[in-house]
Tab-separated table of C-alpha atoms in Angstrom:
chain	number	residue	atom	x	y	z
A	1	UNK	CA	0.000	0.000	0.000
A	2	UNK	CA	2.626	2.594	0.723
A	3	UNK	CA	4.058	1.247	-2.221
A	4	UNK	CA	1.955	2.314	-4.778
A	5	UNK	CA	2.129	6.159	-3.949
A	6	UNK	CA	4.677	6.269	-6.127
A	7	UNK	CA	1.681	6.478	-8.700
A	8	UNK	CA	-0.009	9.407	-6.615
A	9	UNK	CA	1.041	12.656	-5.699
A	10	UNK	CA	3.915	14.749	-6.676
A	11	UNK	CA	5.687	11.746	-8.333
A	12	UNK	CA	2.549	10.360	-10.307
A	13	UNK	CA	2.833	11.973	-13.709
A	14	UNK	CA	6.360	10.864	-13.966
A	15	UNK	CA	5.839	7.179	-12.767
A	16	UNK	CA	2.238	6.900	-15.197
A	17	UNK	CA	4.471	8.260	-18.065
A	18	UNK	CA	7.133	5.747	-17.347
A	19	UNK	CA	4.552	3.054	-16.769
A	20	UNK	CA	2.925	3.827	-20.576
A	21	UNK	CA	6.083	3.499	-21.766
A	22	UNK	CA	6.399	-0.157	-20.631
A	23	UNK	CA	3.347	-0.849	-21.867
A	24	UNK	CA	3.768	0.639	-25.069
A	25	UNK	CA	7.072	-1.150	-25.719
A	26	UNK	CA	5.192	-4.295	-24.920
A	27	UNK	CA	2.439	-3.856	-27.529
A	28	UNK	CA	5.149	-3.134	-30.302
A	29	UNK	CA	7.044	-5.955	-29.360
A	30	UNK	CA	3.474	-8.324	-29.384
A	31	UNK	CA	2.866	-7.248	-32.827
A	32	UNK	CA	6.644	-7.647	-34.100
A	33	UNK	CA	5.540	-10.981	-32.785
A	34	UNK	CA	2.633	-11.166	-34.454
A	35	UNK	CA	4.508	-9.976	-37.540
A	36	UNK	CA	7.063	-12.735	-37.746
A	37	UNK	CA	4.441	-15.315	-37.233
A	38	UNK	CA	2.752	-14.008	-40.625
A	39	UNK	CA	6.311	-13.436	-42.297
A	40	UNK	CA	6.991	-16.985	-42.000
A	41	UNK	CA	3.634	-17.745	-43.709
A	42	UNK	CA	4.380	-15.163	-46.357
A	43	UNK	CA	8.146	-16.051	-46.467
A	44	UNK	CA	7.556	-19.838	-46.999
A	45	UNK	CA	4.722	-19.580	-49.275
A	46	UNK	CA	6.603	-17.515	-51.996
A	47	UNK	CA	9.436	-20.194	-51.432
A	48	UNK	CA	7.266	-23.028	-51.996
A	49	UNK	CA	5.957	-21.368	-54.989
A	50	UNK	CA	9.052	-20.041	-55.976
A	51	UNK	CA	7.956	-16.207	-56.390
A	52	UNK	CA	11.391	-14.661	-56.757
A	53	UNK	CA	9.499	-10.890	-56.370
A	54	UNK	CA	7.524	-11.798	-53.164
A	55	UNK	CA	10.854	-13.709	-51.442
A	56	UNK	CA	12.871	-10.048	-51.964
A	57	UNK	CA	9.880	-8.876	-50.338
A	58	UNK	CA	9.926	-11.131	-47.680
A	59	UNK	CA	13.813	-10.578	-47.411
A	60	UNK	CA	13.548	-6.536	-46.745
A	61	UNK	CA	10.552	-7.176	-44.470
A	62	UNK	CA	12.482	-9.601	-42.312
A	63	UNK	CA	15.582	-7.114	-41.741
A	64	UNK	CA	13.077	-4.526	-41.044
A	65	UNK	CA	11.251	-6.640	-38.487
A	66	UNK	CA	14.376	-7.550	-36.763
A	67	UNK	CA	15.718	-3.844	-36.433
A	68	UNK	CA	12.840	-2.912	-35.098
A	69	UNK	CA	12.449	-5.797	-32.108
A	70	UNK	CA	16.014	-4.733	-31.432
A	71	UNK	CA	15.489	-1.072	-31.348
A	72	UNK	CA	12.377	-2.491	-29.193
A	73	UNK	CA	14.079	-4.721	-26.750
A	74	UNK	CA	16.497	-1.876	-25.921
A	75	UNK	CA	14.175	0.698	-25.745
A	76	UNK	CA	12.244	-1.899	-23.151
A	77	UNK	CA	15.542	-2.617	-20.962
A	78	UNK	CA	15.597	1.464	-20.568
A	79	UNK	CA	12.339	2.053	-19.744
A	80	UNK	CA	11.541	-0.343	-17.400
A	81	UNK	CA	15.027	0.264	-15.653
A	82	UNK	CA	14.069	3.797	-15.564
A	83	UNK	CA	11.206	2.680	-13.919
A	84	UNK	CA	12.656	0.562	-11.038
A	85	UNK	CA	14.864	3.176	-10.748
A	86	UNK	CA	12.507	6.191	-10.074
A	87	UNK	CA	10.206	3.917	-7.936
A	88	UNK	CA	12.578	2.308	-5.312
A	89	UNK	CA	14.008	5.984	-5.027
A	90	UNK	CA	10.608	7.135	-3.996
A	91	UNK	CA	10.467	4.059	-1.625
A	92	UNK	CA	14.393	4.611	-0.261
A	93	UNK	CA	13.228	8.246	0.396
A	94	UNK	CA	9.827	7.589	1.999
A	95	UNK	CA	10.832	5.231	4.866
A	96	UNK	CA	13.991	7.155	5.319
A	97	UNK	CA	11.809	10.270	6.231
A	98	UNK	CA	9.946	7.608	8.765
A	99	UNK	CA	12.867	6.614	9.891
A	100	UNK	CA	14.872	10.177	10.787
A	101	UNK	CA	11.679	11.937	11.787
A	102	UNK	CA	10.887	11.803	15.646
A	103	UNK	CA	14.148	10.683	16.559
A	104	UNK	CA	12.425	6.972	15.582
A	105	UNK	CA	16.073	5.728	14.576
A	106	UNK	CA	16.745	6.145	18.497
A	107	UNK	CA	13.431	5.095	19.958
A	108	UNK	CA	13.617	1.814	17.762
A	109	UNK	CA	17.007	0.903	19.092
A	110	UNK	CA	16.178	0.999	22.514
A	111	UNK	CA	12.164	-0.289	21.902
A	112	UNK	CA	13.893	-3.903	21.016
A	113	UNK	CA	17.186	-4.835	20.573
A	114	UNK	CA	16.247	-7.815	18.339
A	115	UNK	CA	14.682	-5.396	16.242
A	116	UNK	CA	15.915	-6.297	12.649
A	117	UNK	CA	18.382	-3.813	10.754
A	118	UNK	CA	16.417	-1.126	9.156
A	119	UNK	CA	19.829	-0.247	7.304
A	120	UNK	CA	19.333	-3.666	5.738
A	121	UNK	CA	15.635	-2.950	4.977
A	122	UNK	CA	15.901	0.359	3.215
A	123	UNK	CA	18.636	-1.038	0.499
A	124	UNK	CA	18.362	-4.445	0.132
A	125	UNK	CA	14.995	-5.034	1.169
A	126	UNK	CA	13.390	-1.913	-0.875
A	127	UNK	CA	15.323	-3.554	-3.912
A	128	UNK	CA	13.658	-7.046	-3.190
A	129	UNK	CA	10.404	-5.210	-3.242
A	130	UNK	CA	10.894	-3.090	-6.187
A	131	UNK	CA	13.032	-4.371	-8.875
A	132	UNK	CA	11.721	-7.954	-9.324
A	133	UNK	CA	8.377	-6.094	-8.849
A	134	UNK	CA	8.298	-4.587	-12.043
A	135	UNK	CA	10.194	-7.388	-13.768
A	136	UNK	CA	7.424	-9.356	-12.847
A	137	UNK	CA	4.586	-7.165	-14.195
A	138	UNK	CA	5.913	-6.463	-17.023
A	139	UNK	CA	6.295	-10.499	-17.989
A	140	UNK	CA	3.210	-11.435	-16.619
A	141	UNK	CA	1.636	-8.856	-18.735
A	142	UNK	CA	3.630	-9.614	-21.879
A	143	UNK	CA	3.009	-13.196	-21.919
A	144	UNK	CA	-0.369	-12.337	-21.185
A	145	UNK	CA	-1.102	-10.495	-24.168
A	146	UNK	CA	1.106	-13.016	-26.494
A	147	UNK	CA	-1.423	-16.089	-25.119
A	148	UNK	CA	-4.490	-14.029	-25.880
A	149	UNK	CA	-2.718	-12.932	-29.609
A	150	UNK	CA	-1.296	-16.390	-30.387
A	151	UNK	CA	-4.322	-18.853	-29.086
A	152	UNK	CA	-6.491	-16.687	-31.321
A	153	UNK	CA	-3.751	-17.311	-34.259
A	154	UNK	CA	-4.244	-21.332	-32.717
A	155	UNK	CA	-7.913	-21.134	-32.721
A	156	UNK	CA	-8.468	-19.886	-36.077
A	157	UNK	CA	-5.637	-22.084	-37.783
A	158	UNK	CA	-5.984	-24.750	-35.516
A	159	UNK	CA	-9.161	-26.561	-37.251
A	160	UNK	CA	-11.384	-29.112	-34.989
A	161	UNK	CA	-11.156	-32.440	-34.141
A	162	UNK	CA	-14.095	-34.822	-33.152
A	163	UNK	CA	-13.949	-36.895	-30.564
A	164	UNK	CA	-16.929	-39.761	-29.621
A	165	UNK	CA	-18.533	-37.670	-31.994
A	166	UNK	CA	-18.209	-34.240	-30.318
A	167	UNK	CA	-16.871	-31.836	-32.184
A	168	UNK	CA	-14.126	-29.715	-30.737
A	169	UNK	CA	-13.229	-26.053	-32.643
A	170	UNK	CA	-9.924	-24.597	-31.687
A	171	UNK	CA	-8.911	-28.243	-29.903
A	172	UNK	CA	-4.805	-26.869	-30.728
A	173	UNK	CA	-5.091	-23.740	-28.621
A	174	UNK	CA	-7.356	-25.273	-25.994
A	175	UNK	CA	-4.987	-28.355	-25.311
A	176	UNK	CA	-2.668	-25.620	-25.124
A	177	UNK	CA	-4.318	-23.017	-22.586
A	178	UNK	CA	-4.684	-26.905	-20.501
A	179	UNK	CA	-1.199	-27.970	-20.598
A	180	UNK	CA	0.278	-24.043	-19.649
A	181	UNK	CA	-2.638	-24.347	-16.884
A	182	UNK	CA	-1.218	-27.065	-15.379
A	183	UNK	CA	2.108	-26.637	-15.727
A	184	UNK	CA	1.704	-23.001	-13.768
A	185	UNK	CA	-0.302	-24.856	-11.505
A	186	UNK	CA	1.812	-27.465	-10.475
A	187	UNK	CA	5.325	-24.604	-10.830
A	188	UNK	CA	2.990	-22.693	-8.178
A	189	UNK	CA	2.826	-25.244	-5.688
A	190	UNK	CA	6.051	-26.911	-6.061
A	191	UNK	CA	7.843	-23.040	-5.641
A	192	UNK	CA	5.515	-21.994	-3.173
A	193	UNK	CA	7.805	-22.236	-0.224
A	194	UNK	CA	10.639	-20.651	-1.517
A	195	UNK	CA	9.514	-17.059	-1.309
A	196	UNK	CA	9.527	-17.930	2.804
A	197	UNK	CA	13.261	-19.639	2.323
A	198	UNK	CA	14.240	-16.663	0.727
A	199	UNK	CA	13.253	-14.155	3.019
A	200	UNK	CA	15.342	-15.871	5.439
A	201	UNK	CA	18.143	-16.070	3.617
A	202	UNK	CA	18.142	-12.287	3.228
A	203	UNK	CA	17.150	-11.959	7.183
A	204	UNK	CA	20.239	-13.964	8.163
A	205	UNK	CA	22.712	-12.056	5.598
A	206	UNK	CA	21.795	-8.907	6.487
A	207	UNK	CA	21.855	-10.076	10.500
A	208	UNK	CA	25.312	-11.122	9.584
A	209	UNK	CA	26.536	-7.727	7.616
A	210	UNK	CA	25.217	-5.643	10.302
A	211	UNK	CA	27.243	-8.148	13.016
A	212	UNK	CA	30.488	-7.548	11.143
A	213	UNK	CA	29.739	-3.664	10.910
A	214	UNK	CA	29.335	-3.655	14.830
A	215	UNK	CA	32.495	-5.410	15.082
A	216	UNK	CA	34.520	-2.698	12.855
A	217	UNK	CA	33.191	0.046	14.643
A	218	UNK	CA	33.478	-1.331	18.239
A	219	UNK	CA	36.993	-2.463	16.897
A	220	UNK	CA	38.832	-0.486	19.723
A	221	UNK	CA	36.714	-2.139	22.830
């Protein structure tokens, strides 16, 4: 929740512009997608039919395709850095202001001395939160949008089969939407404790950092 005012307030026009941009990116690189899936058609087609004209064609198109998912990919690398840039700034800076304001630095400290390290928590932790964050989002929504494009391509190119004498339209991309269903599924459950083994991994690291630091400092006594 405190999170997501990044997209509010003073910072919100730069971090919706910033999120656009991701998505834009996205949608050119799902139809550079979509284009090479109907160059190959194209491409192998004139081949098979040996259309010297259309296979130049086909040539020039695929150069231009593959420019333009390069100048796409980088273009997506600097935006969405940009992006988990600007946002765990905003983050750093908001719980540092918690932290220095009232003196809570102090107060903490003496509240509980088991207290975990908020030194720890405001870089690694804010990274943990941010960058994989975005990462995240932005493949979840890119595969997203390449299974909606592509199991329409599947549906429509797919043909039926029939079965015990049911017909089934589309049976290609709906075996497929199955088998990625339960291969999530089963990823999901398998993986599911990991996210708790990892958040004690970084616990005891930074436990261990901050140990060392109280060594160096208390190196005279």
């Amino acid at each position: 929740a405190m999170g997501l005012g990044f997209w509010k307030g003073e910072t919100s026009r730069k971090a919706w512009v910033l999120t656009s941009g991701v998505i834009a990116i996205l949608l050119v690189n799902l139809a550079i997608a979509y284009g090479l899936n109907l160059w190959n058609r194209w491409f192998f087609d004139a081949l098979e039919k040996r259309e010297i004209a259309r296979l130049q064609w086909a040539v020039i198109a695929f150069v231009g395709l593959i420019v333009s998912g390069a100048a796409a990919a980088v273009a997506m690398v600097y935006v969405r850095m940009s992006l988990q840039l600007a946002w765990r700034t905003w983050v750093t800076d908001h719980l540092l202001q918690r932290w220095l304001t009232d003196q809570r630095y102090y107060k903490l400290a003496i509240a509980d001395e088991t207290a975990t390290t908020p030194e720890s928590r405001i870089t690694d932790d804010v990274r943990l939160a941010t960058d994989p964050m975005v990462e995240f989002a932005t493949g979840f929504l890119s595969s997203f949008m390449s299974a909606i494009t592509f199991a329409g391509v599947l549906y429509f190119v797919g043909g039926s089969i029939t079965i015990g004498g049911w017909t089934i339209p589309g049976y290609i991309a709906i075996a497929a939407v199955a088998y990625a269903g339960c291969i999530s599924t089963a990823i999901f459950l398998i993986g599911r404790p990991l996210a708790k083994a990892i958040d004690d991994k970084n616990e005891a690291e930074a436990q261990f950092r901050f140990g060392l630091t109280r060594v160096r400092e208390n190196v005279e006594s």
